[in-house]
PDB file of C-alpha atoms in Angstrom:
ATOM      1  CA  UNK A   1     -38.337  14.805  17.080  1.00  0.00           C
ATOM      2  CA  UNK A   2     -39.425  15.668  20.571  1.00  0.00           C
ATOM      3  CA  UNK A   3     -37.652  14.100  24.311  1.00  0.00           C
ATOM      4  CA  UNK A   4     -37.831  11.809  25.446  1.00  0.00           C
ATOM      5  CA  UNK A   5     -38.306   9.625  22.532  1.00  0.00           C
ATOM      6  CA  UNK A   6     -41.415  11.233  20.074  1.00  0.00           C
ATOM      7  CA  UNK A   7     -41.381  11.377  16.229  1.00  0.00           C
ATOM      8  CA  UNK A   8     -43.703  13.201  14.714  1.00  0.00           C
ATOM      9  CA  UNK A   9     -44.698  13.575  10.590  1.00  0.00           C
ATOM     10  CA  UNK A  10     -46.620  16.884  10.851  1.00  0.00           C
ATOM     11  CA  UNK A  11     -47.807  16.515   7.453  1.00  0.00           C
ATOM     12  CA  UNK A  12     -49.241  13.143   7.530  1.00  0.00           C
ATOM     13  CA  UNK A  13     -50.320  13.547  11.617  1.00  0.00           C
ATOM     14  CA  UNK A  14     -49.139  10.087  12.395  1.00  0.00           C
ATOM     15  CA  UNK A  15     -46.186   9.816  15.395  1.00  0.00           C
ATOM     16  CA  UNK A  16     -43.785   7.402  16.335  1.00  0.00           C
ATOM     17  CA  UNK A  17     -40.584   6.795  18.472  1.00  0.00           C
ATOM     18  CA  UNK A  18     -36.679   7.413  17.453  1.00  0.00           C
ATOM     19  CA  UNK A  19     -34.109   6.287  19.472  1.00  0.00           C
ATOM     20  CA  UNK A  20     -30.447   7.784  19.294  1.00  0.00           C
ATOM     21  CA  UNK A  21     -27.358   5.206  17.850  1.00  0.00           C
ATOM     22  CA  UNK A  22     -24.556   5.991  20.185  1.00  0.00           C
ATOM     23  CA  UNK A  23     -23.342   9.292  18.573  1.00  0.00           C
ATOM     24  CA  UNK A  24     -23.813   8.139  15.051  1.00  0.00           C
ATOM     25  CA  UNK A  25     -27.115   9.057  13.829  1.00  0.00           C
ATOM     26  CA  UNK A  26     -30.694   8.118  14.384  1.00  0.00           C
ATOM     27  CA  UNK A  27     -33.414   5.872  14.145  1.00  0.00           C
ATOM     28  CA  UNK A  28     -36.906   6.743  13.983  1.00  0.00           C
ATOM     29  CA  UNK A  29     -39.817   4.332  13.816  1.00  0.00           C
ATOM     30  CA  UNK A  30     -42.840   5.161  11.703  1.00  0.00           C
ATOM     31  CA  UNK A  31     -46.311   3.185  12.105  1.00  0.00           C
ATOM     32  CA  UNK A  32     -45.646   2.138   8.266  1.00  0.00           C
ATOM     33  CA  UNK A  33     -41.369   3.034   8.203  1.00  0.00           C
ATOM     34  CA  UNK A  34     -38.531   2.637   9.708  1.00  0.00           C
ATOM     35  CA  UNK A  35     -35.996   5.430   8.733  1.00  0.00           C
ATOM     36  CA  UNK A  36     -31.985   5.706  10.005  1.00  0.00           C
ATOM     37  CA  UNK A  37     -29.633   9.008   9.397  1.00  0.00           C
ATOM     38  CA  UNK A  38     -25.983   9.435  10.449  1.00  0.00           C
ATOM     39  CA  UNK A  39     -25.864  12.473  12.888  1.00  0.00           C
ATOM     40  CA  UNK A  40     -23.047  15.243  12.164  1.00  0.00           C
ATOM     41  CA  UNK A  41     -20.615  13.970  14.451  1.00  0.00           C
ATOM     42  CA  UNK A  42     -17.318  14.097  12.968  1.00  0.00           C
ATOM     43  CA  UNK A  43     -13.459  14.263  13.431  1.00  0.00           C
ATOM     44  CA  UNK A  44     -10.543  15.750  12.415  1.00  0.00           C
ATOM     45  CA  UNK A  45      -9.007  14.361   9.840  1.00  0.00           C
ATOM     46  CA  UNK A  46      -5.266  15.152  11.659  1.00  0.00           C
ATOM     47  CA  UNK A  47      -5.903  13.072  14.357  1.00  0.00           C
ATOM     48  CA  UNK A  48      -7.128  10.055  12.164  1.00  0.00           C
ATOM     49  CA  UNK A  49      -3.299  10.569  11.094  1.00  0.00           C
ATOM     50  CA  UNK A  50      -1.976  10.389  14.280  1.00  0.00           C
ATOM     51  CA  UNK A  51      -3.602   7.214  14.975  1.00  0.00           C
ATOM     52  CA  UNK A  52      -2.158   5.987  11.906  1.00  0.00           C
ATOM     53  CA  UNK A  53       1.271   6.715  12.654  1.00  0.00           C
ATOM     54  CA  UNK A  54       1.028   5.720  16.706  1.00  0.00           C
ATOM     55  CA  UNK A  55      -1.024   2.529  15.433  1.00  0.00           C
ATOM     56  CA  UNK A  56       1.726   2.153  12.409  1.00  0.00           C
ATOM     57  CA  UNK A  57       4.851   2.133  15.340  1.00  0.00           C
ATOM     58  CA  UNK A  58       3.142  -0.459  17.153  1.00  0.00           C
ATOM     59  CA  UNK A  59       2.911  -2.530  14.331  1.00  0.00           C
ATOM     60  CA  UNK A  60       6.616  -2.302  13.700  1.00  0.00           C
ATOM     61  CA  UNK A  61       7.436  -3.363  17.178  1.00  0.00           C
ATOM     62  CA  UNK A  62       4.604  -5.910  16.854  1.00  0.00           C
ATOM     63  CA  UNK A  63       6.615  -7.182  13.573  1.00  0.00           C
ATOM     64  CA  UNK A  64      10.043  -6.926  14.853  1.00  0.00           C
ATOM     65  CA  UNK A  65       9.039  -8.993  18.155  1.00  0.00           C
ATOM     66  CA  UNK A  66       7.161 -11.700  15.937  1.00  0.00           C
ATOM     67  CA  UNK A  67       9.660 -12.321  13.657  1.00  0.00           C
ATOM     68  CA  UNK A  68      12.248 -12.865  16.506  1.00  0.00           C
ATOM     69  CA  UNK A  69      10.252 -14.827  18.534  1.00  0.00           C
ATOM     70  CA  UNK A  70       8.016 -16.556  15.902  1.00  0.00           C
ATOM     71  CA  UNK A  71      10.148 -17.191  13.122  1.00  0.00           C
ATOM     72  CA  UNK A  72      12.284 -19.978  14.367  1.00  0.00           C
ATOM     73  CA  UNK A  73       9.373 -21.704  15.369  1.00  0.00           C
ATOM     74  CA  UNK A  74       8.120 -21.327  11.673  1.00  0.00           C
ATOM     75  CA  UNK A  75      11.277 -22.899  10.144  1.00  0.00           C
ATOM     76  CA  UNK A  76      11.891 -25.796  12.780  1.00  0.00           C
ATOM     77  CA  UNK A  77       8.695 -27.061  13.385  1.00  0.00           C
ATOM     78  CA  UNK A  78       8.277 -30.756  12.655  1.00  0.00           C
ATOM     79  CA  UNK A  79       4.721 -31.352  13.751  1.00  0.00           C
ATOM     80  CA  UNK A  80       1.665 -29.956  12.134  1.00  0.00           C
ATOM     81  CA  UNK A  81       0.096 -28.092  14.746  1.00  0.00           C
ATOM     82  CA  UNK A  82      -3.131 -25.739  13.612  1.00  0.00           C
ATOM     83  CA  UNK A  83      -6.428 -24.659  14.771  1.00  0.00           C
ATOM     84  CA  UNK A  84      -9.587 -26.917  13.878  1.00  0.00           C
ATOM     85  CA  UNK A  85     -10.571 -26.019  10.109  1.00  0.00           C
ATOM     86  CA  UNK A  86      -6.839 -24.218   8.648  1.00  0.00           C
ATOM     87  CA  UNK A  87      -4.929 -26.408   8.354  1.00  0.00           C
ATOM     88  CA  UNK A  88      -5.138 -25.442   4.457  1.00  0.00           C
ATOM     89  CA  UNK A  89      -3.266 -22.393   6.245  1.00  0.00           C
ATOM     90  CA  UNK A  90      -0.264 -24.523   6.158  1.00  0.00           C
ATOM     91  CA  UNK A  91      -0.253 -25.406   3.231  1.00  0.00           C
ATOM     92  CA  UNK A  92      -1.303 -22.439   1.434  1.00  0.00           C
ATOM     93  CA  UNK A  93       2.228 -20.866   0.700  1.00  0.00           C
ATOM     94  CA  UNK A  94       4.692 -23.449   2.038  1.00  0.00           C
ATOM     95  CA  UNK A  95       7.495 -22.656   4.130  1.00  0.00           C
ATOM     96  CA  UNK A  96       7.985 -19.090   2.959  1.00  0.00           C
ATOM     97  CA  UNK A  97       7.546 -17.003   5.994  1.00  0.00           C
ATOM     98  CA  UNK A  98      10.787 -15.248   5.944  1.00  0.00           C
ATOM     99  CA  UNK A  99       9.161 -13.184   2.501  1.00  0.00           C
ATOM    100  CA  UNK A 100       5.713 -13.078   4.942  1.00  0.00           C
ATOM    101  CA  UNK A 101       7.789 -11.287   7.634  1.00  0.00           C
ATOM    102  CA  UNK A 102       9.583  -8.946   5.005  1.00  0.00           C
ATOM    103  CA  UNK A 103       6.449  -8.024   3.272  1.00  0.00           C
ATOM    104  CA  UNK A 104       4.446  -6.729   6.560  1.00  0.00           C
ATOM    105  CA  UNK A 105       7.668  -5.281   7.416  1.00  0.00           C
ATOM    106  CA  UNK A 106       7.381  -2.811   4.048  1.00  0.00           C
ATOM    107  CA  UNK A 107       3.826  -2.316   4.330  1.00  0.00           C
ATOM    108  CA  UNK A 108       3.722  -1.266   7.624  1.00  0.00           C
ATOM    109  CA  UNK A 109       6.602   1.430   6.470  1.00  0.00           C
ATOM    110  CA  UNK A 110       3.902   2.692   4.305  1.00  0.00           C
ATOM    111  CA  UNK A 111       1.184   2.565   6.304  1.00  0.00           C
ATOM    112  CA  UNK A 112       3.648   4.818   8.531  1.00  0.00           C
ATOM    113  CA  UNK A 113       4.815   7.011   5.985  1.00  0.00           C
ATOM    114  CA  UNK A 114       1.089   7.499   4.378  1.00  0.00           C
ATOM    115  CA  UNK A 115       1.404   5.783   1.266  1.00  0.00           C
ATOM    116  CA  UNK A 116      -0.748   3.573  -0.099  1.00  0.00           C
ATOM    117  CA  UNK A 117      -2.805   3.221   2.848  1.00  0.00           C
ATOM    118  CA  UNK A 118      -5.804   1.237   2.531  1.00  0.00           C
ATOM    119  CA  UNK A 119      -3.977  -1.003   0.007  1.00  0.00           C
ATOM    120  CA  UNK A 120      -1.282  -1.862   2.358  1.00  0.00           C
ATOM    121  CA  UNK A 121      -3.772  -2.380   5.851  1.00  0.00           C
ATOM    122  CA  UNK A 122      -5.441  -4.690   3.392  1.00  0.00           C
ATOM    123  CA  UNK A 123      -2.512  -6.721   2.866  1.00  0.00           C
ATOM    124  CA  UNK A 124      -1.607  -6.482   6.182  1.00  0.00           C
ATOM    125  CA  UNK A 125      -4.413  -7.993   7.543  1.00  0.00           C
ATOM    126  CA  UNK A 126      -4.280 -10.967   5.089  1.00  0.00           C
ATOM    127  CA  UNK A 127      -0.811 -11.668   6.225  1.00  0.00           C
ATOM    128  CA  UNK A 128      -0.830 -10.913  10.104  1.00  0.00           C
ATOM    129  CA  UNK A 129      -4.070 -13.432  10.117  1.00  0.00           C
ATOM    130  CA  UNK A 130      -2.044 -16.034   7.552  1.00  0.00           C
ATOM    131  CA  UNK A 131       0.939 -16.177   9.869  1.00  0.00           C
ATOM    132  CA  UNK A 132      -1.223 -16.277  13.020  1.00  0.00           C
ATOM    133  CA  UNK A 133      -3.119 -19.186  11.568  1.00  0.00           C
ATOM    134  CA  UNK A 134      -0.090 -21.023  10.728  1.00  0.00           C
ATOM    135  CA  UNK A 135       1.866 -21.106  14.479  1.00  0.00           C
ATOM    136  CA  UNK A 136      -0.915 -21.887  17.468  1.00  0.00           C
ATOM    137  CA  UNK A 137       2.536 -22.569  19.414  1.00  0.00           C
ATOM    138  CA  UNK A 138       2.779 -18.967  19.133  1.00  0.00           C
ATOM    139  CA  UNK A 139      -0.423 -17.756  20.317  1.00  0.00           C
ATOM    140  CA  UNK A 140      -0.859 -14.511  22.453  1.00  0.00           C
ATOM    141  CA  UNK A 141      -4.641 -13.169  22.938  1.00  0.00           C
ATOM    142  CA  UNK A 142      -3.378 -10.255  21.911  1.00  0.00           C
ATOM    143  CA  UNK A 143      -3.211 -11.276  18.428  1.00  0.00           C
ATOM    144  CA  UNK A 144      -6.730 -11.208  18.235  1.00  0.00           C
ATOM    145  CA  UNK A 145      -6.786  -7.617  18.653  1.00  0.00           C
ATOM    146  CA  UNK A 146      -4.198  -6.715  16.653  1.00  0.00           C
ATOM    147  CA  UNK A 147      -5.598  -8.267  13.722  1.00  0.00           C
ATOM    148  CA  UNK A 148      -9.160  -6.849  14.016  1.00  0.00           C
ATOM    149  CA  UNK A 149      -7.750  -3.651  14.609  1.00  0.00           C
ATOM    150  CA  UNK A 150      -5.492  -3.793  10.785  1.00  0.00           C
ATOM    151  CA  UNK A 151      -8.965  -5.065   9.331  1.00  0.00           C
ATOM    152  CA  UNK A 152     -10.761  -1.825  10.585  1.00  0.00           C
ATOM    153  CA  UNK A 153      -8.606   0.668  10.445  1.00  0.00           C
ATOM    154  CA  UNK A 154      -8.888  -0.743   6.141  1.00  0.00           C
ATOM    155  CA  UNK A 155     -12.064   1.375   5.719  1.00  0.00           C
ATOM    156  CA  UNK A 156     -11.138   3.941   7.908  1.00  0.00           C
ATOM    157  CA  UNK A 157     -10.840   7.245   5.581  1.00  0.00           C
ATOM    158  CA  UNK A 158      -6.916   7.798   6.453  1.00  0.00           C
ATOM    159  CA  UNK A 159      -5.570  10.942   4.235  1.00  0.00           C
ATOM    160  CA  UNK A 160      -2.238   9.822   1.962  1.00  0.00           C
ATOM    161  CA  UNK A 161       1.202  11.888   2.702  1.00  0.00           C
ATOM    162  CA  UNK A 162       0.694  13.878  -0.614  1.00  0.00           C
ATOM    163  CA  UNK A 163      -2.884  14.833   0.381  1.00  0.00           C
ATOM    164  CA  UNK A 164      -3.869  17.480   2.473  1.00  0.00           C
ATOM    165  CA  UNK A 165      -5.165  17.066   6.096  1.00  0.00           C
ATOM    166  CA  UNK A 166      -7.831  19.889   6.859  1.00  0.00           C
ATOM    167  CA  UNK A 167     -11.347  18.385   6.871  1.00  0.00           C
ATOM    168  CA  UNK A 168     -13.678  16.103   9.021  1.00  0.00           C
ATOM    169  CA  UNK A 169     -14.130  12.636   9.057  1.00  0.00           C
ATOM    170  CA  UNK A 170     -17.255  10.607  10.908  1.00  0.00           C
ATOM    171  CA  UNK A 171     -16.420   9.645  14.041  1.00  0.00           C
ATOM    172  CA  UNK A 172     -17.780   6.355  13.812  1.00  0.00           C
ATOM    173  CA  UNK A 173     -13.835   5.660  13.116  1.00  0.00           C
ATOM    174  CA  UNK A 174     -12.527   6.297  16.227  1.00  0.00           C
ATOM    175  CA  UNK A 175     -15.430   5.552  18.181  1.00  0.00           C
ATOM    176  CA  UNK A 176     -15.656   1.721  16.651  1.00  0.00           C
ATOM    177  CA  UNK A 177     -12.021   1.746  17.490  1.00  0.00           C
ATOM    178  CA  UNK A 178     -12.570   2.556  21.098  1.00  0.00           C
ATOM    179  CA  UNK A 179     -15.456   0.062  21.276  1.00  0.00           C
ATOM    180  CA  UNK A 180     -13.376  -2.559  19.982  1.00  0.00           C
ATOM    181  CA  UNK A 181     -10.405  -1.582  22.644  1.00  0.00           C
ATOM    182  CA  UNK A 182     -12.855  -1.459  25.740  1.00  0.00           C
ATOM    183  CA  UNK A 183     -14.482  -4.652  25.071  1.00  0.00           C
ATOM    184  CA  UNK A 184     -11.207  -6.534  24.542  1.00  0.00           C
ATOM    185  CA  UNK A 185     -10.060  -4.797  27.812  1.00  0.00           C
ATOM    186  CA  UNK A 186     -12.778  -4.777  30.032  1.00  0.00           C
ATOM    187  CA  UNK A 187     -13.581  -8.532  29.488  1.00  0.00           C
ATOM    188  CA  UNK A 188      -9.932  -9.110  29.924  1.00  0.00           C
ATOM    189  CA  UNK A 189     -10.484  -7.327  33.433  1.00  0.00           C
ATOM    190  CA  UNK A 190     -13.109  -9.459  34.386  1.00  0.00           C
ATOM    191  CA  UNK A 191     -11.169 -13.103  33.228  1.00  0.00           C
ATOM    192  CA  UNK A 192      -8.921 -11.647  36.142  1.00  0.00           C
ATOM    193  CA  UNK A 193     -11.423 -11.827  38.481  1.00  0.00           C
ATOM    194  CA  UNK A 194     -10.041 -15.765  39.766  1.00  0.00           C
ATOM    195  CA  UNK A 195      -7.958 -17.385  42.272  1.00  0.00           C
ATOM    196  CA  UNK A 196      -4.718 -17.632  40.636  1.00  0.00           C
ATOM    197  CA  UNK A 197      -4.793 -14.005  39.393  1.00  0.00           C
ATOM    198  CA  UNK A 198      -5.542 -12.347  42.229  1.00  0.00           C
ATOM    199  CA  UNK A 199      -2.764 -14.001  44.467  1.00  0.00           C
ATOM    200  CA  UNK A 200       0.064 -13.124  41.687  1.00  0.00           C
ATOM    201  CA  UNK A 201       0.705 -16.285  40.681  1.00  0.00           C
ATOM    202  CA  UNK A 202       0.847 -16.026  36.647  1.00  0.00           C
ATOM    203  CA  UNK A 203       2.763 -12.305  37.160  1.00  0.00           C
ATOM    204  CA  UNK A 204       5.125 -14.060  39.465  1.00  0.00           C
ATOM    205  CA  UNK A 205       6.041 -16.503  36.895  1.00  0.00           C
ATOM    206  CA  UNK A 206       6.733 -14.081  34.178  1.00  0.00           C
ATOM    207  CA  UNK A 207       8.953 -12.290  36.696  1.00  0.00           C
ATOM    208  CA  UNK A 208      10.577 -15.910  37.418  1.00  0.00           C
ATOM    209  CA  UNK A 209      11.474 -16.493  33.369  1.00  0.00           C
ATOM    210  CA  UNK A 210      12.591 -12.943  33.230  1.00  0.00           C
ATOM    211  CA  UNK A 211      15.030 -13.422  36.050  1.00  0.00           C
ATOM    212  CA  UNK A 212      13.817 -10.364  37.873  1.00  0.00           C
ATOM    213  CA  UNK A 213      12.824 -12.715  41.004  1.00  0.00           C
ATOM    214  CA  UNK A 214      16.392 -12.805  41.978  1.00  0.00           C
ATOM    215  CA  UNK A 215      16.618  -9.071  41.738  1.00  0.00           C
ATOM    216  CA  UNK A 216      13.471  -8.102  43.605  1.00  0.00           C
ATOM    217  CA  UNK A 217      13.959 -10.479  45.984  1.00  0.00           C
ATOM    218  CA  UNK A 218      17.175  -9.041  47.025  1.00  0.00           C
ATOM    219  CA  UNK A 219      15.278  -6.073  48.437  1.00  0.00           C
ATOM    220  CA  UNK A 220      13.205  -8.119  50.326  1.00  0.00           C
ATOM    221  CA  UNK A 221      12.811 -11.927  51.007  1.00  0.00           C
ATOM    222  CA  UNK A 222       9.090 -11.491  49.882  1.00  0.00           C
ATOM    223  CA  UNK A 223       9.217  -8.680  48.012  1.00  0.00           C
ATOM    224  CA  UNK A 224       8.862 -10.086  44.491  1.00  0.00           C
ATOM    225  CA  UNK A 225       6.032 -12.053  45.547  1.00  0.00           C
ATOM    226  CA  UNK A 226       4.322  -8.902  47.083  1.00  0.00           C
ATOM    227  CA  UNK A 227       5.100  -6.991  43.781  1.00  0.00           C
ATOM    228  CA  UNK A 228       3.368  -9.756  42.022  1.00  0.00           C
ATOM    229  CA  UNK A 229       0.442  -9.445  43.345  1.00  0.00           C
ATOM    230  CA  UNK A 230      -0.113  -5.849  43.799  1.00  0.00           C
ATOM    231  CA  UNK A 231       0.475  -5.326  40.112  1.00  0.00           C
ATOM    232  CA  UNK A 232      -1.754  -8.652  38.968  1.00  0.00           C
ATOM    233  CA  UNK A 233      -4.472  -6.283  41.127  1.00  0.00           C
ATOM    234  CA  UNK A 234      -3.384  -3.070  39.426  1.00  0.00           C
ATOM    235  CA  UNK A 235      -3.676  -4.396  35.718  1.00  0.00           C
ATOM    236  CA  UNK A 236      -7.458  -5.934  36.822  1.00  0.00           C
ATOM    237  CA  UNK A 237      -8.093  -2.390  37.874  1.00  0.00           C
ATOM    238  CA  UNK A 238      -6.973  -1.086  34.489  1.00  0.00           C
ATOM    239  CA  UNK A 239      -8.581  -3.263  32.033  1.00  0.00           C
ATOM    240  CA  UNK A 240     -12.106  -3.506  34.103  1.00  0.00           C
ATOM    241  CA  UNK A 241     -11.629   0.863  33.843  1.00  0.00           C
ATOM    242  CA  UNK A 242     -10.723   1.128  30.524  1.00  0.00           C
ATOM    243  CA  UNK A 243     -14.221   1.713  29.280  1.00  0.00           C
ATOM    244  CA  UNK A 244     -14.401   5.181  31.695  1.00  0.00           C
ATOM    245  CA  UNK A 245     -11.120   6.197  30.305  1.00  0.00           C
ATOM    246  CA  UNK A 246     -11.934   6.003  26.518  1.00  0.00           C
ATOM    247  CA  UNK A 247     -15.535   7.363  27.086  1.00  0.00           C
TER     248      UNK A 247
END
């Protein structure tokens, strides 16, 4: 392979093009084949693990806040409420979302601990996706993401606890894992390109049911208002950088 893009079969005196995937290997184009290769880029295996674990905390809080918030909702509800196409999802396993809840609970302990790993992400994401399908009253985009992610990180090549660390993964892992992150992100960014966004006013609600508009505002007449919307601009800023930060 020559630059810019040139492919050459010395033995057969033919050429054609190849163009690069990302960092993940190649494609070259033949007048009669098309041939792809993964490229050598790779990863240590430790950090895989610390994504596990920092990806396996989140979880937990992710659990522990869903089952707080979620599961009353679960128990009481007396309308039928799902999203066009499940509504088998409600009737799948009855009412038993308390043992739902207790089950991610123990497999996101292993997924921590190391054990069992691509058993228990599998399970995981089953379950997550079951009790997300069951409460739209409980929706939060963020879901979306969080639920994707547990399917990936399924076939990433995590190392268990008893196993030893040293070696090199591809790093298609964490680079489909950033991929996935900036383009939930950076899309997010741009949604908060509007009106309403811009001048605070969903921020300045949150800070209203939090009862922090009382506090704020005892600095300042305005001030929680002002607050509102310089951090509404702030988190656009974030999310429509993300992509630079993760590159």
């Amino acid at each position: 392979m020559t630059l810019p893009n040139t492919s050459i079969d010395e033995d057969n005196l033919i050429s054609g093009t190849w163009t690069m995937v990302y960092d993940e290997g190649f494609e070259i184009k033949m007048p009669n084949e098309i041939f792809f290769t993964f490229s050598f880029s790779k990863v240590e295996n430790k950090y895989l693990n610390y994504i596990r674990v920092i990806f396996g905390f989140l979880l937990l809080k992710n659990t522990l806040s869903e089952f707080q918030q979620n599961l009353p909702s679960h128990i009481e509800k007396n309308v039928d409420l799902y999203y066009p196409g499940f509504y088998w999802a409600i009737k799948l396993f009855g009412s038993n979302f308390l043992v739902f809840y207790a089950m991610k609970l123990i497999l996101t302990l292993l997924v921590i601990g190391g054990h069992q790993i691509r058993a228990a992400l599998a399970l995981l994401c089953f379950i997550s996706t079951y009790l997300f399908l069951n409460d739209p009253t409980g929706w939060l985009n963020h879901y979306y993401l969080i639920n994707l992610t547990i399917f990936l990180a399924a076939f990433f090549p995590f190392k268990e606890a008893r196993e030893d660390s040293d070696g090199y993964s591809y790093s298609w892992t964490v680079n489909s894992l950033k991929l996935m992150i900036l383009i939930v992100y950076f899309f997010g960014g741009l949604s908060k390109i509007n009106s309403d966004w811009l001048h605070g006013y969903p921020l300045h609600l949150w800070i209203n049911k939090k009862g922090l508009l009382l506090i704020l505002n005892k600095l300042s007449f305005d001030f929680g208002e002002k607050a509102a919307i310089f951090f509404s601009w702030i988190s656009m800023a974030i999310d429509l950088l993300a992509p630079i930060g993760l590159t």
